[in-house]
Amino acid sequence: MRPDRLPEKLSVGGRVFGALGVLTAVEWFAARWPGALLWLTLIALGKTALIAEYFMHYSQLVRPEE
Amino acid sequence: MHPAEAAGRLSAHELQNARLGLWLFIVSEAALFSAFIAARYLNLGTSRPEELNQLLGLGITGVLLLSSLTAYRAETCIAHGDRPGFLRNVLWTVLLAGVFLVGVVVEWGEGFHYFPPSTRYGTSFFSLTGLHGLHVLSGAVLLLGIYLHGRRGRYGPGEYWPVEGVVKYWHFVDVAWVFIYPTLYLVG
């Protein structure tokens, strides 16, 4: 891996963390909405997708070169 | 012994097998947590006690999410040959794990008073947070292990599978909490 790409990769992590923070804030309010269980489930699935793709690199399983 | 293995480096095929094995383990762990979460809804529906400390729940959620960022940074740093960055971020992750566990202990103290384990909600609350807390503790021990190895000069670009494995496990611990938090604190 090229060392000069380190800042770029680290900034991806920061953006994902920001998105997770926003989703957690939305979750807090969604708990008071009608049909809250559905909204909370969708938000949790969205957060899981972000973590699995960007932090756990799920796609390495099918594209090992990543 | 394969030359790559002798150098502490996995071949591409071995790395793929290791990754697949870890993902299968994670899926089996997810099934365990799913059973505990399903039990909460079967036993209680969507009801929950008013006495839950919502601010503390939100706070430890934020701490765990932040620890996922530092774990990601640790793995990214070692993949790019930045050992000081790796060591610094692993230590931050362990520290955040400790803060999370202290938060759970505080919440347990309140829980024993308002909804002890003998109550229906208490059964779900203490079993889910206890199971998850054990995973946090084991993850923190593993993180300390890679920190100590890293300090001795192990790992580097292209040879950091142990770091990748531990960090993936740590992210799974975070994902488990992503579902536990709304299940215990928000639904109802």
Short mmCIF file of C-alpha atoms in Angstrom, two decimals:
data_model
loop_
_atom_site.label_atom_id
_atom_site.label_comp_id
_atom_site.label_asym_id
_atom_site.label_seq_id
_atom_site.Cartn_x
_atom_site.Cartn_y
_atom_site.Cartn_z
CA MET A 1 0.00 0.00 0.00
CA ARG A 2 1.28 3.48 -0.84
CA PRO A 3 2.16 5.55 2.27
CA ASP A 4 0.98 8.73 0.56
CA ARG A 5 -2.58 7.36 0.58
CA LEU A 6 -2.68 7.12 4.39
CA PRO A 7 -4.28 10.57 5.02
CA GLU A 8 -6.90 9.84 2.37
CA LYS A 9 -7.77 6.46 3.97
CA LEU A 10 -7.90 7.98 7.45
CA SER A 11 -10.29 10.68 6.26
CA VAL A 12 -12.64 7.97 4.94
CA GLY A 13 -12.80 6.60 8.50
CA GLY A 14 -13.64 10.07 9.83
CA ARG A 15 -16.48 10.49 7.33
CA VAL A 16 -17.93 7.06 8.16
CA PHE A 17 -17.76 7.89 11.88
CA GLY A 18 -19.59 11.17 11.16
CA ALA A 19 -22.31 9.29 9.27
CA LEU A 20 -22.65 6.81 12.16
CA GLY A 21 -22.99 9.73 14.57
CA VAL A 22 -25.74 11.32 12.46
CA LEU A 23 -27.61 8.00 12.23
CA THR A 24 -27.35 7.57 16.02
CA ALA A 25 -28.83 11.05 16.50
CA VAL A 26 -31.67 10.24 14.06
CA GLU A 27 -32.21 6.96 15.95
CA TRP A 28 -32.71 8.92 19.18
CA PHE A 29 -35.59 10.88 17.62
CA ALA A 30 -36.94 7.95 15.55
CA ALA A 31 -37.72 6.13 18.81
CA ARG A 32 -40.60 8.62 19.26
CA TRP A 33 -42.01 8.27 15.73
CA PRO A 34 -44.98 6.06 14.84
CA GLY A 35 -43.73 2.62 13.73
CA ALA A 36 -40.51 3.21 15.67
CA LEU A 37 -39.45 -0.46 15.62
CA LEU A 38 -39.31 -0.45 11.82
CA TRP A 39 -37.35 2.84 11.68
CA LEU A 40 -34.91 1.69 14.37
CA THR A 41 -34.35 -1.61 12.53
CA LEU A 42 -33.68 0.20 9.24
CA ILE A 43 -31.24 2.61 10.91
CA ALA A 44 -29.41 -0.27 12.63
CA LEU A 45 -29.13 -2.08 9.29
CA GLY A 46 -27.77 1.11 7.69
CA LYS A 47 -25.16 1.51 10.43
CA THR A 48 -24.20 -2.16 10.05
CA ALA A 49 -23.78 -1.74 6.29
CA LEU A 50 -21.45 1.25 6.83
CA ILE A 51 -19.32 -0.62 9.40
CA ALA A 52 -19.23 -3.86 7.37
CA GLU A 53 -18.23 -2.13 4.14
CA TYR A 54 -15.85 0.62 5.27
CA PHE A 55 -14.45 -0.67 8.59
CA MET A 56 -14.63 -4.47 8.18
CA HIS A 57 -13.93 -4.44 4.42
CA TYR A 58 -16.60 -7.05 3.74
CA SER A 59 -15.99 -6.77 -0.02
CA GLN A 60 -12.47 -8.25 0.42
CA LEU A 61 -14.20 -11.64 0.52
CA VAL A 62 -15.28 -11.30 -3.10
CA ARG A 63 -12.61 -8.84 -4.28
CA PRO A 64 -9.41 -9.88 -2.44
CA GLU A 65 -7.26 -7.23 -4.09
CA GLU A 66 -8.98 -4.43 -2.08
CA MET B 1 7.54 -24.33 5.83
CA HIS B 2 6.47 -22.01 3.05
CA PRO B 3 8.93 -19.06 2.76
CA ALA B 4 6.09 -16.56 3.11
CA GLU B 5 4.92 -18.29 6.29
CA ALA B 6 8.48 -18.29 7.64
CA ALA B 7 8.52 -14.53 7.20
CA GLY B 8 5.28 -14.22 9.19
CA ARG B 9 3.38 -13.38 6.02
CA LEU B 10 0.36 -15.30 4.71
CA SER B 11 0.01 -16.20 1.05
CA ALA B 12 -2.99 -14.68 -0.75
CA HIS B 13 -4.78 -18.04 -0.58
CA GLU B 14 -4.10 -18.45 3.15
CA LEU B 15 -5.24 -14.90 3.80
CA GLN B 16 -8.51 -15.50 1.97
CA ASN B 17 -9.11 -18.69 3.98
CA ALA B 18 -8.34 -16.88 7.23
CA ARG B 19 -10.75 -14.08 6.33
CA LEU B 20 -13.50 -16.54 5.38
CA GLY B 21 -12.99 -18.44 8.64
CA LEU B 22 -13.25 -15.23 10.67
CA TRP B 23 -16.41 -14.14 8.85
CA LEU B 24 -18.01 -17.54 9.53
CA PHE B 25 -17.11 -17.13 13.20
CA ILE B 26 -18.65 -13.65 13.19
CA VAL B 27 -21.85 -15.00 11.60
CA SER B 28 -22.09 -17.66 14.32
CA GLU B 29 -21.62 -14.97 16.98
CA ALA B 30 -24.31 -12.85 15.31
CA ALA B 31 -26.70 -15.81 15.61
CA LEU B 32 -26.00 -15.97 19.35
CA PHE B 33 -26.71 -12.27 19.85
CA SER B 34 -29.81 -12.53 17.62
CA ALA B 35 -31.22 -15.24 19.90
CA PHE B 36 -30.76 -13.04 22.98
CA ILE B 37 -32.34 -10.05 21.20
CA ALA B 38 -35.27 -12.17 20.00
CA ALA B 39 -35.80 -13.40 23.58
CA ARG B 40 -36.18 -9.77 24.71
CA TYR B 41 -39.03 -9.16 22.25
CA LEU B 42 -40.66 -12.53 22.96
CA ASN B 43 -40.62 -11.93 26.73
CA LEU B 44 -41.50 -8.25 26.81
CA GLY B 45 -42.80 -7.12 23.45
CA THR B 46 -41.71 -3.51 23.03
CA SER B 47 -42.13 -2.39 26.65
CA ARG B 48 -39.25 -1.03 28.74
CA PRO B 49 -38.85 0.60 32.17
CA GLU B 50 -38.86 4.40 32.47
CA GLU B 51 -35.91 4.33 34.87
CA LEU B 52 -33.34 3.47 32.16
CA ASN B 53 -30.48 5.97 32.12
CA GLN B 54 -30.91 7.20 28.53
CA LEU B 55 -28.02 9.65 28.67
CA LEU B 56 -25.61 6.97 29.84
CA GLY B 57 -26.86 4.57 27.14
CA LEU B 58 -26.30 7.19 24.45
CA GLY B 59 -22.91 8.10 25.91
CA ILE B 60 -21.50 4.56 25.91
CA THR B 61 -22.90 4.08 22.40
CA GLY B 62 -20.88 7.08 21.25
CA VAL B 63 -17.78 5.75 23.03
CA LEU B 64 -18.06 2.38 21.28
CA LEU B 65 -18.57 4.01 17.87
CA LEU B 66 -15.50 6.16 18.49
CA SER B 67 -13.51 3.03 19.40
CA SER B 68 -14.41 1.57 16.00
CA LEU B 69 -12.88 4.65 14.37
CA THR B 70 -9.64 4.32 16.37
CA ALA B 71 -9.51 0.57 15.59
CA TYR B 72 -9.94 1.37 11.88
CA ARG B 73 -7.18 3.96 12.11
CA ALA B 74 -4.88 1.47 13.84
CA GLU B 75 -5.32 -1.12 11.07
CA THR B 76 -4.96 1.50 8.34
CA CYS B 77 -1.79 2.90 9.92
CA ILE B 78 -0.02 -0.47 10.16
CA ALA B 79 -1.12 -1.33 6.61
CA HIS B 80 0.73 1.80 5.48
CA GLY B 81 3.79 1.27 7.68
CA ASP B 82 2.94 3.93 10.30
CA ARG B 83 3.83 2.01 13.49
CA PRO B 84 3.54 4.97 15.94
CA GLY B 85 0.07 5.71 14.56
CA PHE B 86 -0.86 2.05 14.91
CA LEU B 87 0.30 1.83 18.54
CA ARG B 88 -1.36 5.14 19.47
CA ASN B 89 -4.72 4.17 17.98
CA VAL B 90 -4.71 0.67 19.50
CA LEU B 91 -4.11 2.22 22.92
CA TRP B 92 -6.99 4.67 22.36
CA THR B 93 -9.24 1.75 21.41
CA VAL B 94 -8.34 -0.12 24.61
CA LEU B 95 -8.93 3.03 26.65
CA LEU B 96 -12.36 3.55 25.06
CA ALA B 97 -13.19 -0.12 25.72
CA GLY B 98 -12.40 0.52 29.39
CA VAL B 99 -14.64 3.62 29.44
CA PHE B 100 -17.46 1.61 27.86
CA LEU B 101 -17.11 -1.15 30.48
CA VAL B 102 -17.13 1.40 33.32
CA GLY B 103 -20.35 2.82 31.83
CA VAL B 104 -21.92 -0.66 31.76
CA VAL B 105 -20.91 -1.24 35.40
CA VAL B 106 -22.54 2.08 36.39
CA GLU B 107 -25.68 1.11 34.47
CA TRP B 108 -25.69 -2.30 36.17
CA GLY B 109 -25.59 -0.55 39.55
CA GLU B 110 -28.72 1.41 38.62
CA GLY B 111 -30.29 -1.66 37.01
CA PHE B 112 -29.97 -3.78 40.15
CA HIS B 113 -31.96 -1.11 41.96
CA TYR B 114 -34.74 -0.46 39.40
CA PHE B 115 -35.02 -3.72 37.40
CA PRO B 116 -33.07 -6.54 39.08
CA PRO B 117 -32.20 -9.71 37.10
CA SER B 118 -35.20 -11.49 38.63
CA THR B 119 -37.60 -9.22 36.65
CA ARG B 120 -38.48 -9.90 33.01
CA TYR B 121 -36.77 -6.78 31.69
CA GLY B 122 -33.83 -7.31 34.05
CA THR B 123 -33.30 -10.82 32.66
CA SER B 124 -32.96 -9.44 29.12
CA PHE B 125 -30.98 -6.38 30.17
CA PHE B 126 -28.37 -8.17 32.26
CA SER B 127 -27.98 -11.16 29.92
CA LEU B 128 -27.58 -8.97 26.80
CA THR B 129 -25.26 -6.40 28.36
CA GLY B 130 -23.35 -9.16 30.20
CA LEU B 131 -22.83 -11.20 27.02
CA HIS B 132 -21.78 -8.09 25.13
CA GLY B 133 -19.56 -6.89 27.99
CA LEU B 134 -17.67 -10.20 27.93
CA HIS B 135 -17.05 -9.69 24.21
CA VAL B 136 -15.79 -6.16 24.86
CA LEU B 137 -13.47 -7.48 27.56
CA SER B 138 -12.10 -10.28 25.34
CA GLY B 139 -11.67 -7.79 22.47
CA ALA B 140 -9.74 -5.42 24.75
CA VAL B 141 -7.43 -8.28 25.81
CA LEU B 142 -6.80 -9.17 22.15
CA LEU B 143 -6.14 -5.51 21.34
CA LEU B 144 -3.61 -5.36 24.17
CA GLY B 145 -1.98 -8.47 22.68
CA ILE B 146 -1.47 -6.87 19.27
CA TYR B 147 -0.26 -3.69 20.97
CA LEU B 148 2.47 -5.61 22.83
CA HIS B 149 3.47 -7.53 19.69
CA GLY B 150 3.45 -4.30 17.69
CA ARG B 151 5.75 -2.64 20.20
CA ARG B 152 8.23 -5.48 19.66
CA GLY B 153 8.27 -4.69 15.94
CA ARG B 154 5.85 -7.29 14.65
CA TYR B 155 3.44 -6.50 11.79
CA GLY B 156 3.95 -4.21 8.87
CA PRO B 157 2.55 -3.56 5.39
CA GLY B 158 1.47 -6.89 3.89
CA GLU B 159 1.93 -8.86 7.14
CA TYR B 160 -0.70 -7.70 9.58
CA TRP B 161 -3.36 -10.42 9.51
CA PRO B 162 -3.47 -10.70 13.35
CA VAL B 163 -4.22 -6.95 13.51
CA GLU B 164 -6.86 -7.25 10.78
CA GLY B 165 -8.50 -10.21 12.56
CA VAL B 166 -8.64 -8.52 15.98
CA VAL B 167 -9.89 -5.25 14.49
CA LYS B 168 -12.62 -7.05 12.51
CA TYR B 169 -13.70 -8.76 15.74
CA TRP B 170 -13.76 -5.38 17.46
CA HIS B 171 -15.98 -3.94 14.73
CA PHE B 172 -18.32 -6.91 15.16
CA VAL B 173 -18.58 -6.09 18.88
CA ASP B 174 -19.62 -2.58 17.78
CA VAL B 175 -22.19 -3.96 15.30
CA ALA B 176 -23.69 -6.13 18.06
CA TRP B 177 -24.17 -2.98 20.18
CA VAL B 178 -25.75 -1.20 17.19
CA PHE B 179 -28.67 -3.64 17.62
CA ILE B 180 -28.54 -4.02 21.42
CA TYR B 181 -28.75 -0.27 22.08
CA PRO B 182 -32.14 0.33 20.40
CA THR B 183 -33.41 -3.04 21.67
CA LEU B 184 -32.77 -2.16 25.32
CA TYR B 185 -32.92 1.63 25.41
CA LEU B 186 -35.06 2.99 22.59
CA VAL B 187 -37.82 0.55 21.64
CA GLY B 188 -40.99 1.06 23.65
#
